[in-house]
Coordinates of N, CA and C in Angstrom, one line a residue:
M83 N 0.7 -1.6 -0.1 CA -0.6 -0.2 -0.1 C 0.9 1.2 0.2
S84 N 0.2 2.3 -0.4 CA 1.6 3.7 -1.0 C 1.2 4.6 0.7
D85 N 2.5 5.1 1.0 CA 2.5 6.1 1.9 C 2.2 6.8 1.6
L86 N 1.8 7.7 2.6 CA 1.8 9.3 2.3 C 2.7 10.1 2.9
K87 N 3.3 10.4 2.0 CA 4.7 11.2 2.2 C 4.4 13.1 2.4
V88 N 4.8 13.6 3.0 CA 4.7 15.3 3.3 C 6.0 16.1 2.7
V89 N 6.9 16.7 2.1 CA 7.3 17.4 1.4 C 7.4 19.3 1.9
I90 N 8.1 19.7 2.8 CA 8.3 21.0 3.0 C 9.6 21.2 2.2
P91 N 9.5 22.1 1.1 CA 10.1 22.9 1.1 C 10.7 24.0 1.3
A92 N 12.1 24.4 1.9 CA 12.2 25.3 3.0 C 13.8 26.2 2.4
R93 N 14.5 26.5 1.3 CA 15.4 27.1 1.5 C 15.8 28.2 2.3
S94 N 16.7 28.5 2.5 CA 17.3 30.1 3.0 C 17.4 31.2 2.5
G95 N 17.7 31.0 0.7 CA 17.9 31.6 0.3 C 17.0 32.7 -0.3
S96 N 15.9 33.2 -0.3 CA 14.4 33.8 -1.0 C 15.7 35.6 -1.3
K97 N 15.7 36.0 -1.7 CA 15.8 36.9 -3.0 C 14.8 38.9 -1.9
R98 N 13.6 38.3 -2.9 CA 13.3 39.2 -2.4 C 12.4 40.1 -1.4
L99 N 12.3 38.8 -0.4 CA 12.3 38.5 1.4 C 12.5 37.3 2.3
K100 N 14.0 39.1 2.2 CA 14.4 37.5 3.6 C 14.5 37.2 4.4
N101 N 14.9 35.2 4.6 CA 14.7 34.7 5.3 C 13.1 34.6 5.6
K102 N 12.0 35.2 4.6 CA 10.9 34.5 4.2 C 10.4 33.7 5.4
N103 N 11.0 32.1 5.5 CA 10.6 31.0 5.9 C 10.2 31.6 7.2
L104 N 10.7 31.9 7.9 CA 11.0 32.2 9.2 C 10.2 33.5 9.9
L105 N 9.6 34.3 8.6 CA 8.5 35.2 9.3 C 7.7 34.8 10.2
K106 N 7.2 35.6 10.9 CA 6.2 35.1 11.9 C 4.8 35.6 12.0
I107 N 3.7 34.6 12.0 CA 2.3 34.9 11.6 C 1.6 34.2 13.5
Q108 N 1.1 35.0 13.9 CA 0.7 34.2 15.3 C 1.6 33.6 16.6
N109 N 2.9 34.8 16.2 CA 4.5 33.8 16.9 C 4.6 32.9 16.4
K110 N 4.3 32.4 15.3 CA 4.6 30.6 14.8 C 5.0 31.3 12.8
S111 N 6.6 30.7 12.9 CA 7.4 30.9 11.9 C 6.4 30.6 10.4
L112 N 6.5 31.2 8.9 CA 5.7 30.2 8.7 C 6.3 28.6 7.9
L113 N 7.6 28.5 8.7 CA 8.3 26.8 8.9 C 7.2 26.3 9.9
Q114 N 6.9 27.1 10.5 CA 6.2 26.2 11.8 C 5.0 25.8 11.7
H115 N 3.8 26.9 10.7 CA 3.3 26.4 10.5 C 2.5 25.5 9.3
A116 N 4.0 25.4 8.5 CA 3.8 24.3 7.6 C 4.1 22.7 8.0
V117 N 4.7 22.9 9.2 CA 5.0 21.3 10.6 C 3.7 21.3 10.7
D118 N 2.7 22.2 11.4 CA 2.1 21.6 12.0 C 0.8 21.3 11.5
F119 N 0.4 21.7 10.3 CA -0.3 21.9 9.0 C -0.3 20.1 8.7
S120 N 0.9 20.0 8.5 CA 1.4 18.7 8.1 C 0.9 18.0 9.3
I121 N 1.5 18.0 10.0 CA 1.5 16.8 11.3 C -0.2 16.6 11.2
G122 N -1.0 17.6 11.5 CA -2.6 17.9 11.4 C -3.3 16.4 10.4
I123 N -2.4 16.9 9.5 CA -3.5 15.8 7.9 C -2.8 14.1 8.3
E124 N -2.1 13.8 9.0 CA -1.1 12.4 10.0 C -0.8 12.0 8.4
P125 N 0.5 11.9 8.1 CA 0.7 11.3 7.2 C 1.8 10.1 7.6
D126 N 2.5 9.4 7.0 CA 3.2 8.1 7.5 C 4.5 8.9 7.5
S127 N 5.3 10.2 6.8 CA 6.1 11.1 7.0 C 6.3 12.3 6.8
I128 N 6.9 12.9 7.4 CA 7.5 14.7 6.7 C 8.5 14.9 6.9
I129 N 8.7 15.3 5.8 CA 10.5 15.8 5.3 C 10.4 17.0 5.3
V130 N 11.8 17.5 6.0 CA 12.2 18.9 5.8 C 13.0 19.5 5.4
S131 N 12.9 19.7 3.6 CA 14.1 19.9 3.1 C 14.5 21.5 2.6
T132 N 15.8 21.5 3.7 CA 16.5 22.8 3.5 C 17.6 22.8 3.3
D133 N 18.6 23.5 3.5 CA 20.3 23.8 3.3 C 20.0 24.5 4.7
S134 N 19.7 25.0 5.5 CA 19.7 25.6 6.7 C 19.8 24.9 8.0
D135 N 20.4 24.5 8.6 CA 20.9 23.3 9.7 C 19.4 24.4 10.8
F136 N 19.8 25.6 11.1 CA 19.0 26.5 11.6 C 17.4 26.4 11.6
Y137 N 17.4 26.7 10.2 CA 16.2 26.4 9.7 C 15.2 25.0 10.4
F138 N 15.8 24.3 10.7 CA 15.4 22.6 11.0 C 15.4 22.8 12.8
N139 N 16.7 23.0 12.8 CA 16.3 23.6 14.4 C 15.5 24.2 15.3
S140 N 15.4 25.1 13.9 CA 14.1 26.0 15.1 C 12.7 25.8 15.2
L141 N 12.5 24.8 14.7 CA 11.0 23.7 14.5 C 11.2 22.6 16.0
E142 N 9.5 22.8 16.6 CA 9.4 22.2 17.4 C 8.8 20.9 16.7
N143 N 8.6 19.7 17.9 CA 8.2 18.6 17.4 C 9.1 17.7 16.1
K144 N 10.3 17.9 16.8 CA 11.5 17.7 15.5 C 11.4 15.7 15.6
N145 N 10.7 15.7 16.6 CA 10.5 14.0 16.7 C 9.4 13.4 15.2
F146 N 8.5 14.3 14.9 CA 7.7 13.6 13.9 C 8.6 14.0 12.4
L147 N 9.7 14.3 12.9 CA 10.1 15.1 11.4 C 11.6 14.0 10.9
N148 N 12.0 14.3 9.5 CA 13.0 13.6 8.7 C 13.8 15.0 8.2
F149 N 14.9 14.9 8.4 CA 15.1 16.4 7.8 C 16.3 16.1 6.6
H150 N 15.7 16.5 5.3 CA 16.6 16.6 4.2 C 17.5 18.0 4.3
K151 N 18.9 17.5 4.2 CA 19.6 18.6 4.0 C 20.1 19.0 2.0
R152 N 20.1 19.7 2.1 CA 20.2 20.5 0.5 C 21.7 20.2 0.1
S153 N 21.6 20.3 -1.3 CA 23.0 20.1 -1.6 C 22.9 21.7 -1.9
E154 N 23.8 22.0 -2.5 CA 24.1 23.3 -3.2 C 23.6 23.4 -4.1
F155 N 24.0 22.4 -5.7 CA 22.5 23.1 -6.3 C 21.0 23.2 -6.1
A156 N 20.6 22.1 -5.1 CA 19.3 21.7 -4.8 C 18.2 23.0 -4.3
S157 N 19.9 24.0 -3.7 CA 19.5 25.4 -3.0 C 19.4 26.6 -3.8
S158 N 20.0 26.3 -5.0 CA 20.1 27.7 -5.6 C 18.8 27.9 -6.8
D159 N 19.1 29.0 -7.5 CA 17.7 30.3 -7.7 C 17.3 29.1 -8.7
V160 N 18.2 28.1 -10.1 CA 17.8 27.4 -10.5 C 17.5 26.3 -10.6
A161 N 17.2 25.9 -9.1 CA 17.0 24.4 -8.7 C 15.5 24.4 -8.9
K162 N 14.7 22.7 -10.0 CA 13.4 22.8 -9.6 C 12.9 22.3 -8.4
D163 N 11.8 22.1 -8.3 CA 10.9 21.2 -7.3 C 11.8 19.9 -7.7
F164 N 11.3 19.4 -9.0 CA 12.1 18.2 -9.3 C 13.5 17.5 -8.6
D165 N 14.3 18.6 -8.6 CA 16.3 18.4 -8.3 C 15.9 17.6 -6.7
V166 N 14.9 18.7 -6.1 CA 14.7 18.5 -4.5 C 14.4 16.8 -4.8
I167 N 13.2 16.6 -5.1 CA 12.6 15.2 -5.2 C 13.3 14.5 -5.1
L168 N 14.4 14.6 -6.0 CA 15.7 13.7 -7.0 C 16.2 13.4 -5.9
E169 N 16.7 14.5 -5.0 CA 17.3 13.9 -3.5 C 16.7 13.4 -2.5
I170 N 15.9 14.0 -2.5 CA 15.0 13.2 -1.8 C 14.7 11.8 -1.7
Y171 N 14.7 11.6 -3.1 CA 14.5 10.0 -3.8 C 15.7 8.9 -3.2
K172 N 17.2 9.7 -3.3 CA 18.2 9.2 -3.7 C 18.8 8.8 -2.4
E173 N 18.6 9.8 -1.2 CA 18.7 9.0 -0.1 C 17.6 8.3 0.6
N174 N 16.5 7.9 -0.3 CA 15.5 6.5 0.6 C 14.5 7.8 1.2
L175 N 14.4 8.3 1.7 CA 13.1 9.3 2.2 C 12.4 8.8 1.2
L176 N 12.1 8.8 0.3 CA 10.8 8.6 -0.6 C 10.8 7.4 -1.2
N177 N 10.2 7.0 -1.8 CA 10.1 5.4 -2.5 C 8.9 5.3 -3.7
E178 N 9.1 4.7 -4.8 CA 8.5 5.0 -5.7 C 7.0 4.9 -5.5
D179 N 6.3 3.7 -4.6 CA 4.9 3.8 -4.4 C 4.4 4.9 -3.8
D180 N 5.1 6.0 -3.1 CA 4.4 7.0 -2.1 C 3.8 7.7 -3.1
I181 N 2.2 8.3 -2.0 CA 2.1 9.5 -2.6 C 2.6 10.0 -2.0
L182 N 3.3 11.8 -2.6 CA 4.0 12.8 -2.3 C 3.1 14.0 -2.3
V183 N 2.9 14.8 -1.5 CA 2.2 15.6 -1.1 C 3.8 17.1 -0.9
W184 N 3.6 18.5 -1.8 CA 4.0 19.3 -1.1 C 3.4 20.3 -0.7
I185 N 4.3 21.2 0.5 CA 3.1 21.7 1.6 C 4.1 22.6 1.4
R186 N 4.0 24.0 1.2 CA 5.0 25.5 0.5 C 4.4 26.6 1.6
P187 N 5.5 26.4 2.4 CA 5.4 27.3 3.7 C 4.9 28.6 3.7
S188 N 5.3 29.5 1.8 CA 5.1 30.9 1.7 C 3.1 31.1 1.5
S189 N 2.8 29.8 1.9 CA 0.9 29.6 1.7 C 0.3 28.7 2.9
P190 N 0.4 29.7 3.8 CA 0.2 29.2 5.5 C -1.1 29.0 5.5
I191 N -2.4 29.4 4.7 CA -3.7 30.0 5.2 C -4.6 28.4 4.4
R192 N -4.2 27.3 4.7 CA -5.7 26.3 4.7 C -6.0 25.1 5.3
Q193 N -6.4 24.7 4.9 CA -7.3 23.7 6.1 C -7.1 22.6 5.7
V194 N -7.1 22.0 6.8 CA -7.0 20.0 7.0 C -8.5 19.2 6.5
T195 N -9.2 20.0 6.5 CA -10.4 19.5 5.8 C -10.3 19.4 4.2
D196 N -10.1 20.5 3.6 CA -9.8 20.9 2.3 C -8.9 19.5 2.0
F197 N -8.0 19.9 2.3 CA -6.5 19.2 2.2 C -7.6 17.3 2.1
K198 N -7.9 17.0 2.9 CA -8.5 15.8 3.3 C -9.5 15.0 2.0
N199 N -10.4 16.2 1.8 CA -10.8 16.3 0.6 C -10.4 16.4 -0.6
A200 N -9.4 16.7 -0.8 CA -8.6 17.2 -2.4 C -8.0 15.7 -2.3
L201 N -7.2 14.9 -1.3 CA -6.3 13.9 -1.4 C -7.7 12.5 -1.6
N202 N -8.7 12.8 -1.0 CA -9.7 11.4 -1.5 C -9.9 11.5 -2.9
Y203 N -10.6 13.0 -2.7 CA -10.8 12.9 -4.6 C -9.8 12.6 -5.2
F204 N -8.1 12.9 -5.2 CA -7.5 12.3 -6.1 C -7.3 10.3 -5.9
Y205 N -7.3 10.6 -4.3 CA -7.4 8.1 -4.5 C -8.1 8.5 -5.6
N206 N -9.3 8.6 -5.6 CA -10.4 7.9 -6.3 C -10.1 8.1 -8.2
Q207 N -9.1 9.0 -8.8 CA -9.5 9.3 -9.7 C -7.8 9.8 -10.0
K208 N -7.2 8.8 -9.6 CA -5.2 8.7 -9.6 C -5.1 8.2 -11.2
E209 N -6.0 7.4 -11.4 CA -5.4 6.9 -12.7 C -6.4 7.5 -13.7
K210 N -7.1 8.6 -13.8 CA -6.7 9.6 -14.8 C -6.5 10.4 -14.6
F211 N -5.8 11.3 -13.6 CA -5.4 12.2 -13.5 C -3.7 11.9 -12.6
K212 N -2.5 12.5 -13.1 CA -1.5 12.4 -12.4 C -1.3 13.7 -11.0
S213 N -1.7 14.4 -11.3 CA -1.4 15.2 -9.9 C -2.5 16.4 -9.6
L214 N -2.2 16.9 -8.8 CA -2.9 17.8 -8.6 C -3.1 18.9 -7.4
R215 N -3.7 20.2 -8.2 CA -3.3 21.4 -7.5 C -4.3 22.3 -6.6
S216 N -4.3 22.6 -5.2 CA -4.4 23.8 -4.8 C -5.4 24.6 -6.0
I217 N -6.4 25.2 -5.8 CA -6.8 26.5 -7.0 C -8.1 27.6 -6.1
Q218 N -7.4 28.6 -6.8 CA -9.5 29.8 -6.0 C -9.4 30.3 -8.1
E219 N -10.9 31.5 -7.4 CA -11.0 31.9 -8.6 C -9.6 33.4 -8.6
V220 N -9.7 33.9 -9.7 CA -9.3 34.7 -9.6 C -9.8 36.1 -9.3
D221 N -9.2 37.1 -8.5 CA -10.2 38.4 -8.5 C -10.1 39.3 -9.2
N222 N -8.7 39.1 -10.3 CA -8.8 40.4 -11.6 C -8.5 39.3 -12.9
H223 N -10.2 39.1 -13.2 CA -10.1 38.7 -14.3 C -8.8 39.3 -15.8
P224 N -8.1 38.1 -15.8 CA -7.1 38.0 -17.4 C -7.9 39.2 -18.9
F225 N -9.5 39.0 -18.7 CA -10.1 39.6 -19.7 C -9.5 41.2 -20.3
W226 N -9.6 42.2 -18.7 CA -8.9 43.5 -18.7 C -7.4 43.4 -18.9
M227 N -6.8 42.9 -18.5 CA -5.4 42.5 -17.7 C -4.4 43.5 -19.5
K228 N -3.6 43.9 -19.5 CA -3.0 44.2 -20.7 C -1.2 44.0 -20.2
K229 N -0.3 44.3 -21.6 CA 1.2 43.8 -21.5 C 1.2 45.0 -22.1
I230 N 2.5 45.5 -22.1 CA 3.2 46.3 -22.7 C 4.1 45.5 -24.0
N231 N 4.1 46.5 -25.3 CA 5.2 46.3 -26.2 C 6.3 47.1 -26.0
L232 N 7.3 46.6 -26.8 CA 8.4 47.1 -26.9 C 8.3 48.1 -27.7
D233 N 7.6 48.3 -28.9 CA 6.9 49.9 -28.8 C 6.3 50.4 -28.0
N234 N 6.2 50.5 -26.9 CA 5.4 50.6 -26.0 C 3.5 50.8 -26.3
S235 N 3.0 50.2 -26.9 CA 1.7 50.2 -27.3 C 1.2 49.1 -26.0
L236 N -0.1 49.1 -26.3 CA -0.6 48.3 -24.9 C -1.7 47.7 -25.1
V237 N -1.5 46.0 -25.0 CA -2.4 45.6 -25.7 C -2.7 44.4 -24.8
S238 N -3.8 44.2 -25.4 CA -4.6 43.0 -24.1 C -3.5 41.8 -24.2
I239 N -3.3 40.9 -23.1 CA -2.8 39.9 -23.0 C -3.4 38.1 -23.3
M240 N -4.9 38.5 -23.9 CA -5.7 37.7 -24.3 C -5.8 37.7 -26.5
E241 N -5.6 37.3 -26.6 CA -5.2 37.2 -28.2 C -6.6 36.8 -28.6
D242 N -6.8 37.3 -29.6 CA -8.5 37.6 -30.7 C -9.0 38.2 -29.6
K243 N -9.2 38.9 -28.4 CA -10.0 39.6 -27.7 C -11.1 40.0 -28.1
N244 N -12.3 39.6 -27.9 CA -13.6 40.5 -28.6 C -14.7 40.5 -27.5
E245 N -14.8 41.6 -27.2 CA -15.6 42.7 -26.4 C -17.1 42.6 -26.2
I246 N -17.2 41.8 -27.9 CA -18.5 41.8 -28.1 C -19.4 40.3 -27.4
T247 N -18.7 39.1 -27.8 CA -18.5 38.5 -26.7 C -18.9 38.0 -26.0
Y248 N -18.3 39.2 -24.9 CA -18.4 38.9 -23.0 C -19.0 40.3 -23.4
P249 N -20.0 40.9 -23.4 CA -20.7 42.2 -22.9 C -20.8 42.6 -21.7
N250 N -20.8 42.1 -20.7 CA -20.5 42.0 -19.6 C -19.6 41.2 -18.5
S251 N -19.4 41.5 -17.5 CA -18.2 41.0 -16.3 C -18.9 39.1 -16.0
A252 N -20.2 39.0 -16.1 CA -21.4 38.1 -15.7 C -21.1 37.2 -16.6
K253 N -20.7 37.1 -17.8 CA -20.7 36.1 -18.9 C -19.0 35.8 -19.0
F254 N -18.3 36.4 -18.5 CA -17.3 35.9 -19.1 C -16.6 34.4 -18.6
P255 N -16.0 33.4 -19.0 CA -15.9 32.0 -18.4 C -14.7 32.6 -17.0
R256 N -14.9 31.5 -16.3 CA -14.2 31.2 -14.8 C -12.5 31.2 -15.2
Y257 N -12.1 31.5 -14.6 CA -10.8 31.7 -14.8 C -9.7 31.4 -12.8
F258 N -9.0 30.4 -13.3 CA -8.3 30.3 -11.5 C -7.0 30.0 -11.3
F259 N -6.3 30.5 -10.7 CA -4.7 30.4 -10.0 C -4.4 29.6 -9.4
P260 N -3.2 28.7 -8.9 CA -2.9 28.2 -8.1 C -2.4 28.5 -6.9
T261 N -3.2 27.9 -5.8 CA -2.9 29.2 -4.6 C -1.5 28.8 -3.8
C262 N -0.9 27.2 -4.1 CA 0.2 26.9 -3.4 C 0.0 26.3 -2.2
E263 N -1.4 26.0 -1.9 CA -1.4 25.3 -0.8 C -0.8 23.8 0.0
F264 N -1.6 23.3 -1.5 CA -1.3 21.9 -1.2 C -0.7 21.4 -2.7
E265 N 0.2 20.4 -3.4 CA 0.2 20.1 -4.3 C 0.1 18.0 -3.9
I266 N -0.5 17.7 -4.7 CA -0.7 15.6 -5.0 C 0.2 15.3 -6.1
T267 N 1.2 14.9 -6.0 CA 0.9 13.7 -7.3 C 1.6 12.6 -6.4
T268 N 2.0 11.3 -7.5 CA 2.9 10.1 -6.8 C 4.1 10.1 -7.1
M269 N 4.9 9.5 -6.7 CA 6.3 9.3 -6.5 C 6.9 9.2 -8.1
N270 N 5.9 8.1 -8.3 CA 5.8 7.2 -10.3 C 6.0 8.1 -10.8
N271 N 4.8 8.8 -10.9 CA 4.8 10.2 -11.6 C 5.3 11.4 -11.9
A272 N 6.3 11.8 -10.5 CA 7.1 12.6 -10.8 C 8.1 12.2 -11.2
L273 N 8.5 10.7 -11.0 CA 9.9 10.6 -11.7 C 10.0 9.9 -12.7
S274 N 9.1 9.5 -13.6 CA 8.6 9.0 -14.9 C 8.6 10.7 -15.8
N275 N 7.5 11.5 -14.4 CA 7.4 12.9 -15.6 C 9.0 14.1 -15.5
K276 N 10.0 13.3 -14.0 CA 10.7 14.6 -13.8 C 10.2 15.9 -13.5
S277 N 8.7 15.9 -12.9 CA 8.2 16.8 -12.5 C 7.4 16.8 -11.3
L278 N 7.4 17.7 -10.3 CA 6.1 17.8 -9.4 C 5.2 17.2 -10.2
I279 N 4.6 18.6 -11.3 CA 3.5 18.7 -11.6 C 3.0 17.9 -12.9
S280 N 2.6 16.5 -12.8 CA 2.5 15.5 -14.2 C 0.9 16.2 -14.5
F281 N 0.9 16.1 -16.2 CA 0.0 16.3 -16.4 C -0.6 14.9 -17.4
P282 N -1.9 14.5 -17.6 CA -3.1 15.5 -17.1 C -3.0 15.7 -15.8
S283 N -3.4 16.7 -15.1 CA -3.4 17.3 -13.7 C -5.1 18.1 -13.3
T284 N -5.6 17.5 -12.2 CA -6.7 18.0 -11.7 C -6.4 19.0 -11.0
Y285 N -7.7 19.7 -10.2 CA -7.7 20.8 -8.7 C -8.1 20.5 -7.9
Y286 N -8.6 21.0 -6.7 CA -9.0 21.0 -6.2 C -9.4 22.6 -5.4
I287 N -10.6 23.2 -5.4 CA -11.2 24.6 -5.0 C -11.0 24.4 -3.6
T288 N -10.4 25.2 -2.9 CA -10.7 25.4 -1.7 C -11.3 26.6 -0.6
N289 N -11.5 26.8 0.4 CA -12.7 27.5 1.1 C -11.9 29.1 1.5
E290 N -10.9 28.5 2.4 CA -10.0 30.3 2.7 C -9.3 30.9 2.0
K291 N -9.9 32.1 1.6 CA -8.8 33.0 0.8 C -7.2 32.4 1.1
A292 N -6.7 32.2 0.0 CA -5.8 31.5 0.1 C -4.2 33.3 -0.1
V293 N -3.2 33.2 0.4 CA -2.2 34.2 -0.1 C -0.7 33.2 -0.8
D294 N 0.1 33.3 -1.2 CA 1.2 32.7 -1.6 C 2.0 33.9 -1.2
I295 N 2.6 33.9 -0.3 CA 3.4 35.0 0.3 C 4.7 35.1 -0.9
D296 N 4.7 36.4 -1.6 CA 6.3 36.4 -2.0 C 7.0 37.8 -2.1
N297 N 6.5 38.8 -1.6 CA 7.0 40.1 -1.4 C 6.2 40.7 0.3
Y298 N 6.8 41.7 0.3 CA 6.7 41.8 2.1 C 4.7 42.3 1.8
N299 N 4.4 42.9 1.1 CA 3.1 43.5 0.9 C 2.1 41.8 1.2
D300 N 2.6 41.1 0.2 CA 1.4 39.6 0.6 C 2.3 38.9 2.1
F301 N 3.0 39.1 2.8 CA 3.1 38.8 4.1 C 2.3 39.8 4.9
R302 N 2.4 40.7 5.1 CA 1.3 41.7 5.4 C -0.7 41.3 5.1
Y303 N -0.7 41.0 4.2 CA -1.8 40.8 4.0 C -2.5 39.1 4.7
A304 N -1.2 38.2 4.6 CA -1.4 37.1 5.5 C -1.8 37.2 6.5
K305 N -0.2 38.0 7.1 CA -0.7 38.3 8.9 C -2.3 39.0 8.9
F306 N -2.7 40.1 8.4 CA -3.9 40.6 9.1 C -4.9 39.7 8.7
L307 N -5.1 38.4 7.4 CA -6.1 37.7 7.7 C -6.1 36.7 8.5
M308 N -5.3 36.0 8.9 CA -5.1 35.1 10.0 C -4.9 35.6 11.0
E309 N -4.9 36.7 11.0 CA -4.4 37.3 12.6 C -5.4 37.9 13.6
N310 N -6.9 38.5 12.5 CA -8.3 39.1 12.4 C -9.6 37.9 12.6

């Protein structure tokens, strides 16, 4: 039977927001929030993947955790999620038959109920879909979004946009974005496709307002939502 394995990726070299994973909300670091959530979903194993001994040693409940010390390459800006997965696999912390769950500290607002529902759906659909991502509907619809060409002209990011087709916003097709609350796949799919997300991929629409923290304003917004 497949084991459920959680990986929490937490490199220390964030550029835009220094030591992002150690920023605190409700007196807990983002990394600790990810660990606490992972313990709550009761996996067979939790692996904290980081290049920093300090990051790992800052955590409570270390007896529940496995420490994967990243190589210099896997900690670099050019490394992909799969590079980390492959390192962990080669250290025998992941097996080919495992269900792999990716929990990013940068998206701290998530619910155990959402995850368990998503996992159950993925179990039932894993013959059809190779991965699952948490998603939510966009607030700012791409119909209105523009890009700037090299000649400074302003154009729609949507090709062949026709405003007659959608005369008001209620007629727009629904668009979604990955919230990064959780991603689920099988190790077999990750290894075969050399990617965390393999296609065809499916989704679960989560309920709480998600924030993927990339800069200080994102952090302030997540902090406001979680503390009020």
